[in-house]
Short mmCIF file of C-alpha atoms in Angstrom, two decimals:
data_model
loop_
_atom_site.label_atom_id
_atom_site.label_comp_id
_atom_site.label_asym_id
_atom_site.label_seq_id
_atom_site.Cartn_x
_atom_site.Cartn_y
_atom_site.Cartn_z
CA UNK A 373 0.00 0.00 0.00
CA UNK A 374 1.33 4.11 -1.01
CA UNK A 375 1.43 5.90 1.97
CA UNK A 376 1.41 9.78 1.73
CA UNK A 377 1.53 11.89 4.53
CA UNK A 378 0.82 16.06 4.88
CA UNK A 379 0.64 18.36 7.98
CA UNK A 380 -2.56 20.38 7.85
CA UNK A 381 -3.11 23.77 9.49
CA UNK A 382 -6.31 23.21 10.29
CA UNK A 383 -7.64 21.06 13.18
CA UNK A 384 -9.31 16.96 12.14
CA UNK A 385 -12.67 18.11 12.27
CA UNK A 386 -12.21 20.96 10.12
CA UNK A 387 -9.86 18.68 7.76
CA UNK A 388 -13.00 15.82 7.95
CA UNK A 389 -15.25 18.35 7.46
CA UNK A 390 -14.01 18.62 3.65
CA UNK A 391 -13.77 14.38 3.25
CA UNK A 392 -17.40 14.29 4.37
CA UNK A 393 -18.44 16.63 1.72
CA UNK A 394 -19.19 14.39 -1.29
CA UNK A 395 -20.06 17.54 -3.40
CA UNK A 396 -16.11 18.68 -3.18
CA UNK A 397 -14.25 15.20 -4.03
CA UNK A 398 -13.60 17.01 -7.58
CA UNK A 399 -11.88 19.16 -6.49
CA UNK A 400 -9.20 18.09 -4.70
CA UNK A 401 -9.02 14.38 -5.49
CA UNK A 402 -6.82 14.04 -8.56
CA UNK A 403 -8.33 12.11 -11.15
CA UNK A 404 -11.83 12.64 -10.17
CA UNK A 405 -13.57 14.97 -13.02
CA UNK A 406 -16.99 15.01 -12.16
CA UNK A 407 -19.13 14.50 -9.16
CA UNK A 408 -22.48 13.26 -10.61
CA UNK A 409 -24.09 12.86 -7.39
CA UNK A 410 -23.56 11.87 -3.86
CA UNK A 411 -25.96 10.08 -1.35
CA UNK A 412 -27.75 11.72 1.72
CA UNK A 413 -25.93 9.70 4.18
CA UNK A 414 -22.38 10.73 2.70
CA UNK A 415 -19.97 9.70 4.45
CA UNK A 416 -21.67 6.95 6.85
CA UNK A 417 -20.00 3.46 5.89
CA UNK A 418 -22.00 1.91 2.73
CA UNK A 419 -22.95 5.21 1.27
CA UNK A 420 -21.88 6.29 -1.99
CA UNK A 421 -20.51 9.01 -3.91
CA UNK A 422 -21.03 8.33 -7.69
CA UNK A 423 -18.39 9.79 -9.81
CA UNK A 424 -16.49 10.58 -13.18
CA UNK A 425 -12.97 10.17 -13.63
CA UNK A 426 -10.85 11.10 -16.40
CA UNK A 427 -10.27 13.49 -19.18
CA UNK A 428 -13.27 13.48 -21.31
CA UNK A 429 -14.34 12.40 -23.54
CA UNK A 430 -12.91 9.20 -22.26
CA UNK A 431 -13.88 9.71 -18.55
CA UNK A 432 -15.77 7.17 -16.78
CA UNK A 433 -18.37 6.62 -14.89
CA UNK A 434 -18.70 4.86 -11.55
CA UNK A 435 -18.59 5.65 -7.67
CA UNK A 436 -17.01 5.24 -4.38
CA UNK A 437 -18.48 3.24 -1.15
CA UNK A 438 -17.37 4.31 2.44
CA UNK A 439 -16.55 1.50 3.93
CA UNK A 440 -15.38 2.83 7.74
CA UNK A 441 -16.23 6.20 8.50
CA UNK A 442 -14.69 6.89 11.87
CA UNK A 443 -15.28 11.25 12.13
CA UNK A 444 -13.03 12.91 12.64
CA UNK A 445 -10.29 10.68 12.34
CA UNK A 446 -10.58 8.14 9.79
CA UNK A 447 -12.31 7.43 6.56
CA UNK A 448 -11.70 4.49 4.40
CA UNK A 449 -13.80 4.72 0.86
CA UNK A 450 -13.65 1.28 -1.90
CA UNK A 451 -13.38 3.78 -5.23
CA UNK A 452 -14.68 2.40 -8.64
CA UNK A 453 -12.93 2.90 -11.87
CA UNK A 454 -14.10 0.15 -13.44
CA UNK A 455 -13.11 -1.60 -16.16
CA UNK A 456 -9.47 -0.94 -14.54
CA UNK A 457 -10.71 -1.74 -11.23
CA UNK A 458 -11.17 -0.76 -7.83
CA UNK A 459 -9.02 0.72 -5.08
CA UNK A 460 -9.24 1.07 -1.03
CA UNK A 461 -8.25 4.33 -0.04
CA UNK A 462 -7.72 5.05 3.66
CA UNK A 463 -7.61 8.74 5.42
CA UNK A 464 -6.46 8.58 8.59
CA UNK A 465 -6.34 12.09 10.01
CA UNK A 466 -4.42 12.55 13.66
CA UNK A 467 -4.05 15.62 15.58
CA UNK A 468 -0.36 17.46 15.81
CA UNK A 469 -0.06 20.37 18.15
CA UNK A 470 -2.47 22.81 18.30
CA UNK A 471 -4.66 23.02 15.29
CA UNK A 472 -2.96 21.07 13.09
CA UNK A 473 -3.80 17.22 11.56
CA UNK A 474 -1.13 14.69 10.13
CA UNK A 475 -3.33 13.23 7.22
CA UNK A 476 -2.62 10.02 5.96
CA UNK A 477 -3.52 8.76 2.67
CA UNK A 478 -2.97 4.81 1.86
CA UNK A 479 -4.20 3.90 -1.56
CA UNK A 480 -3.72 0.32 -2.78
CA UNK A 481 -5.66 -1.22 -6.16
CA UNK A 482 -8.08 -4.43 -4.60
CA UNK A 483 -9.63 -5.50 -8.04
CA UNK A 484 -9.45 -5.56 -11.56
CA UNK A 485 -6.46 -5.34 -14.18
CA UNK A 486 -4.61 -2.27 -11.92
CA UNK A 487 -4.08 -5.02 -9.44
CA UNK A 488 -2.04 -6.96 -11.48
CA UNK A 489 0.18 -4.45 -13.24
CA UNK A 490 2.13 -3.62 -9.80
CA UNK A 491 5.73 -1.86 -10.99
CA UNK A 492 7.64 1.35 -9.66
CA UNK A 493 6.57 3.53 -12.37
CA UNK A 494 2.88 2.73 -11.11
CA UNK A 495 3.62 3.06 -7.69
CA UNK A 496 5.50 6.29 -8.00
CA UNK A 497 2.84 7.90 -10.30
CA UNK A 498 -0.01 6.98 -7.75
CA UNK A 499 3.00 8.65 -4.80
CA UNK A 500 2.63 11.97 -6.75
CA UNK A 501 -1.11 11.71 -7.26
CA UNK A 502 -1.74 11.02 -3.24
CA UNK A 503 0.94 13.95 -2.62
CA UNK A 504 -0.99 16.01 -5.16
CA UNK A 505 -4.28 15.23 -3.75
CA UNK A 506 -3.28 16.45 -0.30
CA UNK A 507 -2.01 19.15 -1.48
CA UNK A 508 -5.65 19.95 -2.31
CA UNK A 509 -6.77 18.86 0.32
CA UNK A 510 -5.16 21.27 2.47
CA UNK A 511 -5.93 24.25 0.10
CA UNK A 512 -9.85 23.39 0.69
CA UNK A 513 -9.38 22.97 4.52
CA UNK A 514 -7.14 26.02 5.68
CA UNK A 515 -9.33 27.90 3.41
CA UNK A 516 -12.35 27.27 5.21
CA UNK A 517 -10.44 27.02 8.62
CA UNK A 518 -11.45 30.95 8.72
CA UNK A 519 -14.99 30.14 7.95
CA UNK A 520 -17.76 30.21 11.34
#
């Protein structure tokens, strides 16, 4: 399993606060191009978030399912990109300090063809994604750290 890890100025509730929202997994999960919709009971485990990823006009269609959702301090989501496959991707979100979160991001491919194809050039690519996607992350949640 990749394991990327990012110090957040913000505290785990207000970093949570931005995994719970469904509606913003576009824009800061690299990859992700479209959210199409997301259930009402986003992010309680077996809930979904249906999704495109992808450049179009070759994007596809499919969706995530939480499968723990442990607020604020971890979230673990099964994400669809089938016909390549699936993935489990783990948050794990612990306090450091005083209003700061270490997030941790652990990605690893559970089904279909990615599974298979396991090489450094894969691994390293999905590295720069998950340091890419926290990154974002961190934009959204320091952002709205401000916010009442």
């Amino acid at each position: 399993m990749a394991i990327v890890e990012k110090v957040i100025d913000a505290s785990p509730q207000q970093v949570f606060d931005v995994l719970a929202d469904g509606w913003t997994y576009s824009d800061w999960v690299v990859g992700t191009a479209h959210v199409r919709d997301v259930d009402e009971a986003w992010p309680r485990a077996g809930s979904q978030l249906h999704h495109r990823a992808g450049p179009w006009p070759f994007s596809l269609q499919d969706a995530s399912t939480v499968l723990v959702c442990e607020p604020p301090h971890r979230l673990v989501l099964r994400a669809g990109l089938w016909p390549a496959g699936e993935a489990i991707v783990a948050f794990t979100l612990e306090p450091v300090g005083e209003g700061a979160t270490r997030v941790r991001i652990g990605e690893d491919f559970a089904a279909g063809p990615l599974r298979w194809i396991r090489n450094k050039i894969n691994d390293l690519v999905l590295h720069l994604r998950n340091r890419e996607t926290l990154d974002r992350l961190s934009d959204i949640a320091t952002r709205q750290k401000g916010t009442p």
